[in-house]
mmCIF file of C-alpha atoms in Angstrom:
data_model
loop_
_atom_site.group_PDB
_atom_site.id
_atom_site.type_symbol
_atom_site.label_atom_id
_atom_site.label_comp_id
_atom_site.label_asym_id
_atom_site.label_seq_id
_atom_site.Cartn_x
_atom_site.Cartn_y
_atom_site.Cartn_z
ATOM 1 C CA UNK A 1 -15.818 -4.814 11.578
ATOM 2 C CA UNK A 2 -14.312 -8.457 12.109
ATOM 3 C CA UNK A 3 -11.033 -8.844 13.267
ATOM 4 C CA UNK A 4 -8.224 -9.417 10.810
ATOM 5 C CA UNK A 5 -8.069 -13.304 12.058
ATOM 6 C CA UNK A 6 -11.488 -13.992 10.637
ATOM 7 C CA UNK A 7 -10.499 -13.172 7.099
ATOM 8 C CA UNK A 8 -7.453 -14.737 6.722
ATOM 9 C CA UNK A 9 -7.122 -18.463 7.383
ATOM 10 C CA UNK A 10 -4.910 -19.665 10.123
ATOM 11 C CA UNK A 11 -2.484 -21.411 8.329
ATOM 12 C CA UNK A 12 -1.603 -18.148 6.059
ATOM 13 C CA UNK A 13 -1.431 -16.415 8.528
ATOM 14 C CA UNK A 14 1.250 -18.754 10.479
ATOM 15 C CA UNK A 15 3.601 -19.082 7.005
ATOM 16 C CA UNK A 16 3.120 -15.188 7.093
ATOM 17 C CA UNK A 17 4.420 -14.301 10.173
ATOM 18 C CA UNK A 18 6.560 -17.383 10.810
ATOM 19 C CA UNK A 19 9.266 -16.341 7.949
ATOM 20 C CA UNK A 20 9.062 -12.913 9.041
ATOM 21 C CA UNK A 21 12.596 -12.693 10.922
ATOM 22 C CA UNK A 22 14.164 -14.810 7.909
ATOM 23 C CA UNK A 23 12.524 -12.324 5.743
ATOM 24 C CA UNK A 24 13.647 -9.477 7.491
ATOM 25 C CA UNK A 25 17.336 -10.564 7.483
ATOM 26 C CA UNK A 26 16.959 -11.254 4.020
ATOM 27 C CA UNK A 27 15.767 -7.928 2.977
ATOM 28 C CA UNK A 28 13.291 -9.426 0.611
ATOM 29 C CA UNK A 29 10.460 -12.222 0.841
ATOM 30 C CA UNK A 30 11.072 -15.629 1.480
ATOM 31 C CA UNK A 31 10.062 -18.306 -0.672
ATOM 32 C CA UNK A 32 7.537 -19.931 1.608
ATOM 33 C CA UNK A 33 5.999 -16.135 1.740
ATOM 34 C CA UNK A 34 5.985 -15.621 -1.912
ATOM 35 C CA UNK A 35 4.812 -19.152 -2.572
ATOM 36 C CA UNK A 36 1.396 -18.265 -0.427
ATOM 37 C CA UNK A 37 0.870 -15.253 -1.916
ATOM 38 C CA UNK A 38 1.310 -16.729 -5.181
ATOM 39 C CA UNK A 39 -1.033 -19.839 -4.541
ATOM 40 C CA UNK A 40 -3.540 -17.402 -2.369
ATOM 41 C CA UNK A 41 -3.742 -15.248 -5.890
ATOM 42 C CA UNK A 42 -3.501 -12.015 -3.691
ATOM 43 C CA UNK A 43 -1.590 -9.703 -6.154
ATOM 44 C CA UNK A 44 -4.766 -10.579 -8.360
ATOM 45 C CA UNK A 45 -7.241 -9.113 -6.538
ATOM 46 C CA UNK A 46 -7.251 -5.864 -8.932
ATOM 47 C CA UNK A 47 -6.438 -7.325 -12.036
ATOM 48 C CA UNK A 48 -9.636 -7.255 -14.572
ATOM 49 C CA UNK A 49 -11.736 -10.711 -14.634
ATOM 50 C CA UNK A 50 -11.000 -11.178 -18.469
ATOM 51 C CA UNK A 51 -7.493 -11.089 -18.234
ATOM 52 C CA UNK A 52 -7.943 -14.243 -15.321
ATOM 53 C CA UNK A 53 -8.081 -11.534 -11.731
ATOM 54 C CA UNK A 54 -10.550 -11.049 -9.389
ATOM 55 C CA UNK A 55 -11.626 -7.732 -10.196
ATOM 56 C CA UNK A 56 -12.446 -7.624 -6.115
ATOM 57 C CA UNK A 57 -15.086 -5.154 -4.627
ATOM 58 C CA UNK A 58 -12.647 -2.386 -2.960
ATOM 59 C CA UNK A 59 -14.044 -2.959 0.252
ATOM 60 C CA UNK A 60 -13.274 -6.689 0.423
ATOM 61 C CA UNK A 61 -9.905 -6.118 -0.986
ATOM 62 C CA UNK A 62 -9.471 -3.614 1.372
ATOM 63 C CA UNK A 63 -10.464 -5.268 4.560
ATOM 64 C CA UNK A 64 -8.204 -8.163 3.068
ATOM 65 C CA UNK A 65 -4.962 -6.235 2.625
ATOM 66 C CA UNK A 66 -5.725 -4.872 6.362
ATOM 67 C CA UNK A 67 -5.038 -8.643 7.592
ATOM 68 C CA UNK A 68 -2.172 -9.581 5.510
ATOM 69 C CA UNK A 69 -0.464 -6.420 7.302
ATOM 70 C CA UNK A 70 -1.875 -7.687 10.589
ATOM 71 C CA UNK A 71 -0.303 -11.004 9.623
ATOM 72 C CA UNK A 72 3.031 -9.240 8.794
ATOM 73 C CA UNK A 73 3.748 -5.834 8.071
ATOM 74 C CA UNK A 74 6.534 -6.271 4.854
ATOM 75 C CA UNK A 75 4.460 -8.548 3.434
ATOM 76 C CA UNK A 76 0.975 -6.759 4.028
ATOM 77 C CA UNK A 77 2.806 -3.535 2.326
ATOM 78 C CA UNK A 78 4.241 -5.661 -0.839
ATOM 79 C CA UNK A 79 1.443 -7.222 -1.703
ATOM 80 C CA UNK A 80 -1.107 -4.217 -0.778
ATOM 81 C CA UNK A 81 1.637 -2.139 -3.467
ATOM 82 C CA UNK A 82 1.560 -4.847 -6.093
ATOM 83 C CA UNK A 83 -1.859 -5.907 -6.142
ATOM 84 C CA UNK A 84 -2.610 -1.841 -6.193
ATOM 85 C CA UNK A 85 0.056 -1.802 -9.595
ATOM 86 C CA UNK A 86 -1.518 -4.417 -10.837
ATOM 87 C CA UNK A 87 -4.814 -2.571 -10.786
ATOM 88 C CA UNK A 88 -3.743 -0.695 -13.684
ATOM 89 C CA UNK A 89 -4.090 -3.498 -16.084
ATOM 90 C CA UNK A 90 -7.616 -2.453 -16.290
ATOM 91 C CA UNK A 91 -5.982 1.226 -17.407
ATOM 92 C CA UNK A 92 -4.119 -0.327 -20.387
ATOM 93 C CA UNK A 93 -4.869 -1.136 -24.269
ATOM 94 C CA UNK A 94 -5.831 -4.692 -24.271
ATOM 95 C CA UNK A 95 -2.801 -5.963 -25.995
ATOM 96 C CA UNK A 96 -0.323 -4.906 -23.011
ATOM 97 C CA UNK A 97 -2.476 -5.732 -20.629
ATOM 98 C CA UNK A 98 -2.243 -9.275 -21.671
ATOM 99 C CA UNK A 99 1.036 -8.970 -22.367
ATOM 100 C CA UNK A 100 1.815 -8.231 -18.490
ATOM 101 C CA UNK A 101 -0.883 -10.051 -16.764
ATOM 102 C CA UNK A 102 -1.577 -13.154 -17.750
ATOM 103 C CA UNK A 103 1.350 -14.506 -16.006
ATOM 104 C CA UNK A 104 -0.104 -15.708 -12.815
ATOM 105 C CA UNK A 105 2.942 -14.491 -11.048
ATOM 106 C CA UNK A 106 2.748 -10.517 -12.578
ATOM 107 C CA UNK A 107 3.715 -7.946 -10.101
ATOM 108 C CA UNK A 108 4.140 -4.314 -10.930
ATOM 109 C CA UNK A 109 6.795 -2.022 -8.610
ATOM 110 C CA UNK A 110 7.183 1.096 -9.370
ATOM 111 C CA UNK A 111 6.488 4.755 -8.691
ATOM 112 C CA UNK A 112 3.992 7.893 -8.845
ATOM 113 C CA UNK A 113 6.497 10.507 -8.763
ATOM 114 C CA UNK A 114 7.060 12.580 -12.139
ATOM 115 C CA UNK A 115 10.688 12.105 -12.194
ATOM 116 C CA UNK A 116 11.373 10.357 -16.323
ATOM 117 C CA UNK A 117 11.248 11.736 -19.851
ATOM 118 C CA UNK A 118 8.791 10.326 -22.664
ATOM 119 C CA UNK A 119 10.248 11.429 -26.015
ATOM 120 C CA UNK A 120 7.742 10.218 -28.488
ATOM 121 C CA UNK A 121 9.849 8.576 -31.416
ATOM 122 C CA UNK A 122 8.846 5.830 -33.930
ATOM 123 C CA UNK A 123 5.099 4.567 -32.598
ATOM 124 C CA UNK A 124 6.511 4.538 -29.091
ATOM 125 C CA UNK A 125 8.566 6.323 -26.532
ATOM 126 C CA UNK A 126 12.248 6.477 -25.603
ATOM 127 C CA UNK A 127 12.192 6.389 -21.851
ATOM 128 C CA UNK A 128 14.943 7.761 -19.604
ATOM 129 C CA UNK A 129 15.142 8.333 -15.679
ATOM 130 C CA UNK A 130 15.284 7.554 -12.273
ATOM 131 C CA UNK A 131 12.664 6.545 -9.592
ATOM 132 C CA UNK A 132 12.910 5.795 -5.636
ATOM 133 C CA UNK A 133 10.678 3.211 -3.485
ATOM 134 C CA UNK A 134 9.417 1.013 -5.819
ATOM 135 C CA UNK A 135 8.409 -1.425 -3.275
ATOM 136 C CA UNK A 136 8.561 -5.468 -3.779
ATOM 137 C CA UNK A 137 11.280 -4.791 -6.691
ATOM 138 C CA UNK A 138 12.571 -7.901 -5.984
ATOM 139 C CA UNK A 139 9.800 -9.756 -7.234
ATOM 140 C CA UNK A 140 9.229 -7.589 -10.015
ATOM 141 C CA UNK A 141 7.744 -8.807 -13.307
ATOM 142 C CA UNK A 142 7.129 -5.258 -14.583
ATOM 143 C CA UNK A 143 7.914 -1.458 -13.550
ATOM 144 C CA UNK A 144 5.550 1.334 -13.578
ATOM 145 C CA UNK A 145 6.511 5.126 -13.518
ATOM 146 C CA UNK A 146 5.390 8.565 -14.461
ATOM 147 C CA UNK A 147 7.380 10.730 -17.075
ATOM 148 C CA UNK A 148 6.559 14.356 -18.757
ATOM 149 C CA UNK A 149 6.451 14.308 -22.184
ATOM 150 C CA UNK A 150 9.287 15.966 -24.345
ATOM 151 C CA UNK A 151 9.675 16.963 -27.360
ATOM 152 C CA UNK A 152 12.763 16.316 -30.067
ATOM 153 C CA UNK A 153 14.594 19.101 -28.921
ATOM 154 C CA UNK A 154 14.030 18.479 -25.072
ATOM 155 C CA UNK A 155 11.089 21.460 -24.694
ATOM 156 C CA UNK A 156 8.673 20.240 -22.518
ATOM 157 C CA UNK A 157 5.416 19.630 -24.200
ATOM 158 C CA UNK A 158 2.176 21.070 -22.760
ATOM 159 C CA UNK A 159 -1.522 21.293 -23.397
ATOM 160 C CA UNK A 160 -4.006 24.215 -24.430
ATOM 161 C CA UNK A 161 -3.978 25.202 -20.875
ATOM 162 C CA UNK A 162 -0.585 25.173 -20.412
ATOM 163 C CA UNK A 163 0.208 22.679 -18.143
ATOM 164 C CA UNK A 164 2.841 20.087 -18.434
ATOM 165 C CA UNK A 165 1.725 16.840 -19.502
ATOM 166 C CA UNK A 166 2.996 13.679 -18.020
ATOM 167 C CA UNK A 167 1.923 9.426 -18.924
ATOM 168 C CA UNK A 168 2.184 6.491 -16.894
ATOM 169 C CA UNK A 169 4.535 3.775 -18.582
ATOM 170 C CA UNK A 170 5.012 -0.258 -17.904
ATOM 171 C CA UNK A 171 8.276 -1.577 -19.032
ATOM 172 C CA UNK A 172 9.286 -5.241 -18.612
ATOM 173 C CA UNK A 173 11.647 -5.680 -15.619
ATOM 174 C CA UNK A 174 14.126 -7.201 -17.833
ATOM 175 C CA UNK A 175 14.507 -3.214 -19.280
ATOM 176 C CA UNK A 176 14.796 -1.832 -15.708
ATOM 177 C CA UNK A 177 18.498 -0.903 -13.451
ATOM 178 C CA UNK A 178 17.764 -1.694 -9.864
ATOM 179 C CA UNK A 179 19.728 -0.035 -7.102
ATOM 180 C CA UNK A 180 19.029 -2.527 -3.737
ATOM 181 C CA UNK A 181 19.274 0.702 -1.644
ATOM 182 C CA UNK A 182 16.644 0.375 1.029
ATOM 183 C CA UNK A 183 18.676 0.468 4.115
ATOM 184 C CA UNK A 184 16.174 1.253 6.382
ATOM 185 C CA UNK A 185 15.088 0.491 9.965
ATOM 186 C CA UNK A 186 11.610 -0.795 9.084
ATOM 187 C CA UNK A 187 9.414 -2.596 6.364
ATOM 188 C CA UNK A 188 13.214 -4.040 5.628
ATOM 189 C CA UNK A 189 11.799 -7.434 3.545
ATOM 190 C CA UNK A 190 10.016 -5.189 1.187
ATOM 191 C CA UNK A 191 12.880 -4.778 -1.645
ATOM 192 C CA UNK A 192 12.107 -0.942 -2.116
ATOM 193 C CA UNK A 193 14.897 -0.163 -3.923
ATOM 194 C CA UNK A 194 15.181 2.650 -6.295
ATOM 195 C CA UNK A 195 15.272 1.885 -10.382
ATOM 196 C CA UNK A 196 16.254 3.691 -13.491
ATOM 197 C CA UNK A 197 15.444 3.126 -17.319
ATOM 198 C CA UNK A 198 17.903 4.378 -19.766
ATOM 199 C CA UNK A 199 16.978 5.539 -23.581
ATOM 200 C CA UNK A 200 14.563 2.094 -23.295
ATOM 201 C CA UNK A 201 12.052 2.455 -25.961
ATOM 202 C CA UNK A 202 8.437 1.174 -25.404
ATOM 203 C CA UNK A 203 5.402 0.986 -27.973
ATOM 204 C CA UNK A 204 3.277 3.354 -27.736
ATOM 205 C CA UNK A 205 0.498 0.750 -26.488
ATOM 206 C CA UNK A 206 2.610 0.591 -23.436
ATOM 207 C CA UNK A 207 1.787 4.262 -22.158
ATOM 208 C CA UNK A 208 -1.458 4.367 -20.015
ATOM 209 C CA UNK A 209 -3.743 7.103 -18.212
ATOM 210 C CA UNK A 210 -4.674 6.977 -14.102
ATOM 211 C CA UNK A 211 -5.677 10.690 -14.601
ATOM 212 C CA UNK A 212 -9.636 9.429 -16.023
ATOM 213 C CA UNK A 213 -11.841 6.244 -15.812
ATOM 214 C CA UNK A 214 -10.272 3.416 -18.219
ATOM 215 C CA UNK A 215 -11.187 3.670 -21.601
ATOM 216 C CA UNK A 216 -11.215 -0.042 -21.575
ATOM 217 C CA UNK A 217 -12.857 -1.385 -18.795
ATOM 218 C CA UNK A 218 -16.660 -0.337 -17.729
ATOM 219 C CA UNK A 219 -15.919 -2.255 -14.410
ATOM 220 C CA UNK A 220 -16.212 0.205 -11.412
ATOM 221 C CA UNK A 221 -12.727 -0.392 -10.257
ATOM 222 C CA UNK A 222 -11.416 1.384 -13.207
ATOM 223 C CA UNK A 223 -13.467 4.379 -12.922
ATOM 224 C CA UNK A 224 -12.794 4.967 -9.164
ATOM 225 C CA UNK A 225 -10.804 8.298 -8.869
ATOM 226 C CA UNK A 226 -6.814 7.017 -8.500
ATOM 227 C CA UNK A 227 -6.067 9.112 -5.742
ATOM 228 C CA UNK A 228 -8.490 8.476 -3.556
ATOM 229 C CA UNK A 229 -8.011 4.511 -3.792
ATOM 230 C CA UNK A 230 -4.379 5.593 -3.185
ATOM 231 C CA UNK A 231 -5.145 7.284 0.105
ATOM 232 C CA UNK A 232 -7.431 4.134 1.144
ATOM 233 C CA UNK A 233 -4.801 1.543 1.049
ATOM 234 C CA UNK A 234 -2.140 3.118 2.201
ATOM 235 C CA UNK A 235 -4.114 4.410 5.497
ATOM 236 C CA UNK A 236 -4.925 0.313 5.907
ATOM 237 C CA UNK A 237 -1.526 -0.310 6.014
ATOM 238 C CA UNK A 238 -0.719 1.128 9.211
ATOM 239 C CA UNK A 239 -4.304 -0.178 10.571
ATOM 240 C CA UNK A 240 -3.284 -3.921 10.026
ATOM 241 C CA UNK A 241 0.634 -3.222 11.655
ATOM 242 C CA UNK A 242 -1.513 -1.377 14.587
ATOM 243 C CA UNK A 243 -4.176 -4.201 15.370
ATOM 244 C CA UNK A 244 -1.112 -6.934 15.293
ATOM 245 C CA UNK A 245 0.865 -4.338 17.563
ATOM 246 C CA UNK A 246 -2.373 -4.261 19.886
ATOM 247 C CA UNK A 247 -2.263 -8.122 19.886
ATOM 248 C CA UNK A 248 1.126 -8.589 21.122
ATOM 249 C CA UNK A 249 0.535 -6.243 23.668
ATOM 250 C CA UNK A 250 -2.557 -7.848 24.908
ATOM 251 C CA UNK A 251 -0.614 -10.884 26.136
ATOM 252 C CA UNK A 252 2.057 -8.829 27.597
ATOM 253 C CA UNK A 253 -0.998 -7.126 29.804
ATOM 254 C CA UNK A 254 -2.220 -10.975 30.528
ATOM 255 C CA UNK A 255 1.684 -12.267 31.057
ATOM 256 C CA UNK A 256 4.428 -9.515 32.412
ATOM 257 C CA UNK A 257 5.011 -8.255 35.136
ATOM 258 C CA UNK A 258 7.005 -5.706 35.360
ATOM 259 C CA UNK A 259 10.025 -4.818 37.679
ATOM 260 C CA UNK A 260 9.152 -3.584 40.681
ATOM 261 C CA UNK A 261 5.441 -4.730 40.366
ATOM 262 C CA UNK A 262 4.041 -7.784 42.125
ATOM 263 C CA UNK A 263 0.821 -7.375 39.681
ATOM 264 C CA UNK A 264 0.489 -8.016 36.019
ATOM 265 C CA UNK A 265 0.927 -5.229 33.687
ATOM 266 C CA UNK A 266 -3.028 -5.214 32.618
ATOM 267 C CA UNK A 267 -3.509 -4.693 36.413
ATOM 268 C CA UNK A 268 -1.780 -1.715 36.596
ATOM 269 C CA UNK A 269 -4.084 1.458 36.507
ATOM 270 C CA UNK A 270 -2.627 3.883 34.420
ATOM 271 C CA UNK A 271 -1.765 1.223 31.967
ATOM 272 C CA UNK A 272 -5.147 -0.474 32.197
ATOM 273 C CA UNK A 273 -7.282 3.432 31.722
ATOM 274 C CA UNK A 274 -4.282 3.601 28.203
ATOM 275 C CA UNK A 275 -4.924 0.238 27.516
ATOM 276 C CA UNK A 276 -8.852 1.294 27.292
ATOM 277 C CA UNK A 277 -8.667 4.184 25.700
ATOM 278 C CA UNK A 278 -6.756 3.358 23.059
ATOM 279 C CA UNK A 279 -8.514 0.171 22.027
ATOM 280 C CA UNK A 280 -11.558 2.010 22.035
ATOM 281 C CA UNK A 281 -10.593 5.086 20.113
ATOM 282 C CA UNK A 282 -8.954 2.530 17.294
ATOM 283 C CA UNK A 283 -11.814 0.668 16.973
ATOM 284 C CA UNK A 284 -14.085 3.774 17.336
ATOM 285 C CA UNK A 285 -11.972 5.016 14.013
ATOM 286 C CA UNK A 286 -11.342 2.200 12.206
ATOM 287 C CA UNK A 287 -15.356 1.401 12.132
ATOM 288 C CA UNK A 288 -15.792 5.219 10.724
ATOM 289 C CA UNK A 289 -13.671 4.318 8.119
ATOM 290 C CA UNK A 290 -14.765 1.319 6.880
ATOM 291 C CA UNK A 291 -18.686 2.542 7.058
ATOM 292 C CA UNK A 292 -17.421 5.823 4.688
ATOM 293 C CA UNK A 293 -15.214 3.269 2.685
ATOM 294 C CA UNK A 294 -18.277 0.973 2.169
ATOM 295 C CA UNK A 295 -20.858 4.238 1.477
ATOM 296 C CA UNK A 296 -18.390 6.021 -1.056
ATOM 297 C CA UNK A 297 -17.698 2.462 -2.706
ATOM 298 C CA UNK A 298 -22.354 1.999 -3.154
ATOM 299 C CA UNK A 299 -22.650 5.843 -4.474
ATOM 300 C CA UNK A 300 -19.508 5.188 -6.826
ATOM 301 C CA UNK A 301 -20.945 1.755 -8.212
ATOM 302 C CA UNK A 302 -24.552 2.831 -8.427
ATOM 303 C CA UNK A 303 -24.094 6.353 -9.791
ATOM 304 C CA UNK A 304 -21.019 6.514 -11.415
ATOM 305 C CA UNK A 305 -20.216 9.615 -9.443
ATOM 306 C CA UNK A 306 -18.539 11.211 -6.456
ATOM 307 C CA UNK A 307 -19.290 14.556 -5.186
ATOM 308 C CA UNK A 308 -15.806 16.921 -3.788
ATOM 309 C CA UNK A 309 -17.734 15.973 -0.863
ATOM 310 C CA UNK A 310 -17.471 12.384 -0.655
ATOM 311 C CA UNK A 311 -14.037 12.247 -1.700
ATOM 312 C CA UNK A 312 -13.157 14.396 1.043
ATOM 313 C CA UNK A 313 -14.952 12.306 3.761
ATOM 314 C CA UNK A 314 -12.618 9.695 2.515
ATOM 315 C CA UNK A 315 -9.323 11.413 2.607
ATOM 316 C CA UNK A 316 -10.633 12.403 6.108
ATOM 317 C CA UNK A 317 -10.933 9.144 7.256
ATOM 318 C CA UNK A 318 -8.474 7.342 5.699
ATOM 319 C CA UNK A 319 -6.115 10.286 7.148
ATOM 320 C CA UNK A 320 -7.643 9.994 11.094
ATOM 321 C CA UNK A 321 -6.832 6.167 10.876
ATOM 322 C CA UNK A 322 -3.229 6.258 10.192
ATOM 323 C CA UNK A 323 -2.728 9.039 12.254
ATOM 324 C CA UNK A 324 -4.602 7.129 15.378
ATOM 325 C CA UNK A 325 -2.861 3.595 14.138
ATOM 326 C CA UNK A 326 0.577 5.245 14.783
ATOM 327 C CA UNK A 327 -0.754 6.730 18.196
ATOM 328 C CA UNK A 328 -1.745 3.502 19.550
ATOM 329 C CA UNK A 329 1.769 2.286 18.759
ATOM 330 C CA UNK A 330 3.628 4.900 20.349
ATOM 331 C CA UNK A 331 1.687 4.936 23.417
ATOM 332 C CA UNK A 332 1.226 1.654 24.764
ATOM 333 C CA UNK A 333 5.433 1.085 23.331
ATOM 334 C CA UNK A 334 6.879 2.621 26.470
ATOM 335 C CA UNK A 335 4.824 -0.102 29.017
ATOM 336 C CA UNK A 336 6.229 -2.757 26.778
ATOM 337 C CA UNK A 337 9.991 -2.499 28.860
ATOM 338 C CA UNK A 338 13.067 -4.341 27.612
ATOM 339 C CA UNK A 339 10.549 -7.149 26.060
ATOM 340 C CA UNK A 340 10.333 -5.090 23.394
ATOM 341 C CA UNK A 341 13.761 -3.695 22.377
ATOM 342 C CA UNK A 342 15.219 -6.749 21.084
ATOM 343 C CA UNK A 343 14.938 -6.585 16.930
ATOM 344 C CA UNK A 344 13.478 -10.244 15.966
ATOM 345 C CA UNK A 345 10.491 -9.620 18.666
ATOM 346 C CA UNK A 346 7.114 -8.817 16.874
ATOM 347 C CA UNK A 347 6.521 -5.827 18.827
ATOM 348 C CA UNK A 348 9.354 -4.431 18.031
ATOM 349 C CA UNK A 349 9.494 -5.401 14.424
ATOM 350 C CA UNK A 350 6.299 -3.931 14.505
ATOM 351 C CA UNK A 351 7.081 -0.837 16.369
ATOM 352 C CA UNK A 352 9.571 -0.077 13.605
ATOM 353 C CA UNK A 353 7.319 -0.969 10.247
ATOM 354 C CA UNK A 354 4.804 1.428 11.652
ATOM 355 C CA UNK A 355 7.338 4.162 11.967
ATOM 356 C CA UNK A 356 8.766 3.493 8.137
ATOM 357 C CA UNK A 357 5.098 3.100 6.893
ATOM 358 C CA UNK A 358 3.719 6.572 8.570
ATOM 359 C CA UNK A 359 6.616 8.659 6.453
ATOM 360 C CA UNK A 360 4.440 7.612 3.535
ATOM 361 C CA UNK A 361 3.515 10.835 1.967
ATOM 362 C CA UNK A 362 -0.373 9.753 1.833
ATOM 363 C CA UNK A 363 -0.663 9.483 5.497
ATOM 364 C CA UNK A 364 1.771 11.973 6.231
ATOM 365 C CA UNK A 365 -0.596 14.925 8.645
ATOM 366 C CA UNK A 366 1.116 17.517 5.920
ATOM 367 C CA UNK A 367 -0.715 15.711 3.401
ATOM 368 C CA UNK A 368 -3.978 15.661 4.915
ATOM 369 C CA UNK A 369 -3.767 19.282 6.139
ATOM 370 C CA UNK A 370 -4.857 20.534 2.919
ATOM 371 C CA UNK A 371 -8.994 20.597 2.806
ATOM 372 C CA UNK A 372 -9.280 19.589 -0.683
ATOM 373 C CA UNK A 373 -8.245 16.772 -2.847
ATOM 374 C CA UNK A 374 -4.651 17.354 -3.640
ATOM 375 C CA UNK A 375 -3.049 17.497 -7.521
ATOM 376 C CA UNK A 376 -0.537 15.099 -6.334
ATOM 377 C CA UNK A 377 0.811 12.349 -8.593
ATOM 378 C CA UNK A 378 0.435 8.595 -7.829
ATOM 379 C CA UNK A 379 1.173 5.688 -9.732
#
């Protein structure tokens, strides 16, 4: 696999990275940032071709959303969350979908967690709840979410085998309280504030389903199993903020000494064997992922199909390279010295998007304990 640097051009990258401390301080995107992404088209990678997207191969989109986190992590994460939102105007009746995506500018925040109500009333749904993380809410055009159904008297409703039944749901952003709560110590320009919708009614066309292929789209995006594109970009994430990290550190081998050492750090033995070992068991991991990525991605397109198999080669190696991604971080961080306490430097920065991004329940080692595909909920 190419480095990140030879898929995005130059000058993104520098408008990218260069607002990142302004960003940061801001707690949200900056204009020149949002202006790229805009222009770039990157939250449209997802979106179906009819409706004016890309309708991107997963792998390209993938290896793409890998360098806009190498470029920055906050904006890598955004725009890797939005784009991955927008994805589900493939999932919707064609009326809403065009309702919520032909604006060049859509972006979808929201949430997979189950934590609204659906009451079906008058063609539609009154909607009421509360969701946490919706990432890039500040740039919000439309929310997402996940709500059970209930009935008029507030029973539950559930199929024939008895199991709670739940929806996905768009809303306008216009409909939507935000709480601009994310007071974190890392990924701070992402706006991933927590929302709430309360008694908001919605047609009925506005409800869609990430549980089966789309009804209205035969393109193989919208038949790839939810989950498991879910656990692919979110393990990317942290592979993008851990190549930049092992740039930054690169010059510091070529460029600091440090105290008490008349040699550069890269000359240094036990830093040099870490230094090796690391790059070579990222790349080493990072490779096996993208060569399953690209296999599962041919057998999905020319068969329709994926065997319990497959998918779990995936969530294997999707889990292995966030979990070495975050390694590499937190072992080469202690030769970085005092260069790397200070907030505004990239290694830092870096050193604490990693950390936020790893608590991600996707590429959390508790997640990818289990041997099987999980029932958990994302949206």
């Amino acid at each position: 696999m190419v480095h990140p640097r030879e898929i995005l051009p130059e000058a993104v990258q520098q408008i990218l990275r260069s607002a990142s401390p302004e960003a940061e301080n801001k707690g949200a995107l900056t204009a020149a940032q949002l202006e790229c992404i805009y222009v770039q088209r990157y939250l449209r990678i997802w979106i179906p071709q009819d409706l004016g997207g890309a309708e991107m191969p997963l792998p390209d989109a993938v290896a793409l959303l890998e360098a806009l986190c190498w470029a920055d992590g906050s904006v890598g994460w955004v725009v890797n969350l939005g784009a991955g939102a927008n994805l589900f105007a493939g999932y919707m009746q064609p009326d809403a979908a065009r309702k919520f995506f032909t604006d060049e500018k859509a972006w979808a925040a929201g949430s997979g967690a189950i934590t609204g109500k659906a009451v079906h009333r008058r063609d539609g749904y009154v909607l009421t709840g509360s969701w946490k993380y919706a990432s890039g809410s500040a740039h919000a055009t439309l929310f997402t979410f996940n709500a059970w159904h209930i009935d008029e008297n507030g029973q539950q409703l559930r199929n024939a085998a008895g199991e709670p039944i739940f929806s996905s749901f768009a809303v306008s952003a216009q409909q939507v309280k935000i709480v601009p709560d994310w007071q974190v110590m890392g990924l701070r320009a992402t706006s991933s504030y927590d929302f709430a919708v309360d008694q908001v009614w919605i047609p009925e066309a506005h409800r869609f389903d990430l549980q089966h292929p789309s009804p209205f789209h035969e393109g193989p995006l919208y038949r790839f199993p939810f989950l498991t594109f879910a656990e692919i970009t979110t393990s990317i994430m942290l592979s993008g903020m851990a190549y930049h990290f092992l740039d930054e550190f690169e010059w510091l081998l070529q460029h600091k000494k440090p105290s008490g050492f008349d040699r550069l750090l890269g000359n240094i033995p036990i830093v040099a064997h870490t230094w090796h070992e690391i790059q070579s068991l990222f790349q080493q991991t990072r490779n096996r992922y993208y060569h399953t990525l690209k296999q599962v991605w041919h057998d999905h397109v020319s068969t329709g199909e994926l065997t319990p198999d497959q998918l779990l080669a995936m969530k294997k190696a999707a889990g292995e390279l966030a979990m070495v991604s975050l390694q590499a971080v937190e072992k080469l961080y202690p030769f970085c010295g005092m260069t790397a306490i200070y907030l505004q430097h990239p290694l830092n920065r870096i050193w604490r998007d990693i950390h936020v991004a790893s608590q991600h329940q996707l590429v959390s080692p508790l997640y990818h304990a289990t041997e099987s595909q999980s029932d958990t909920h994302v949206g």
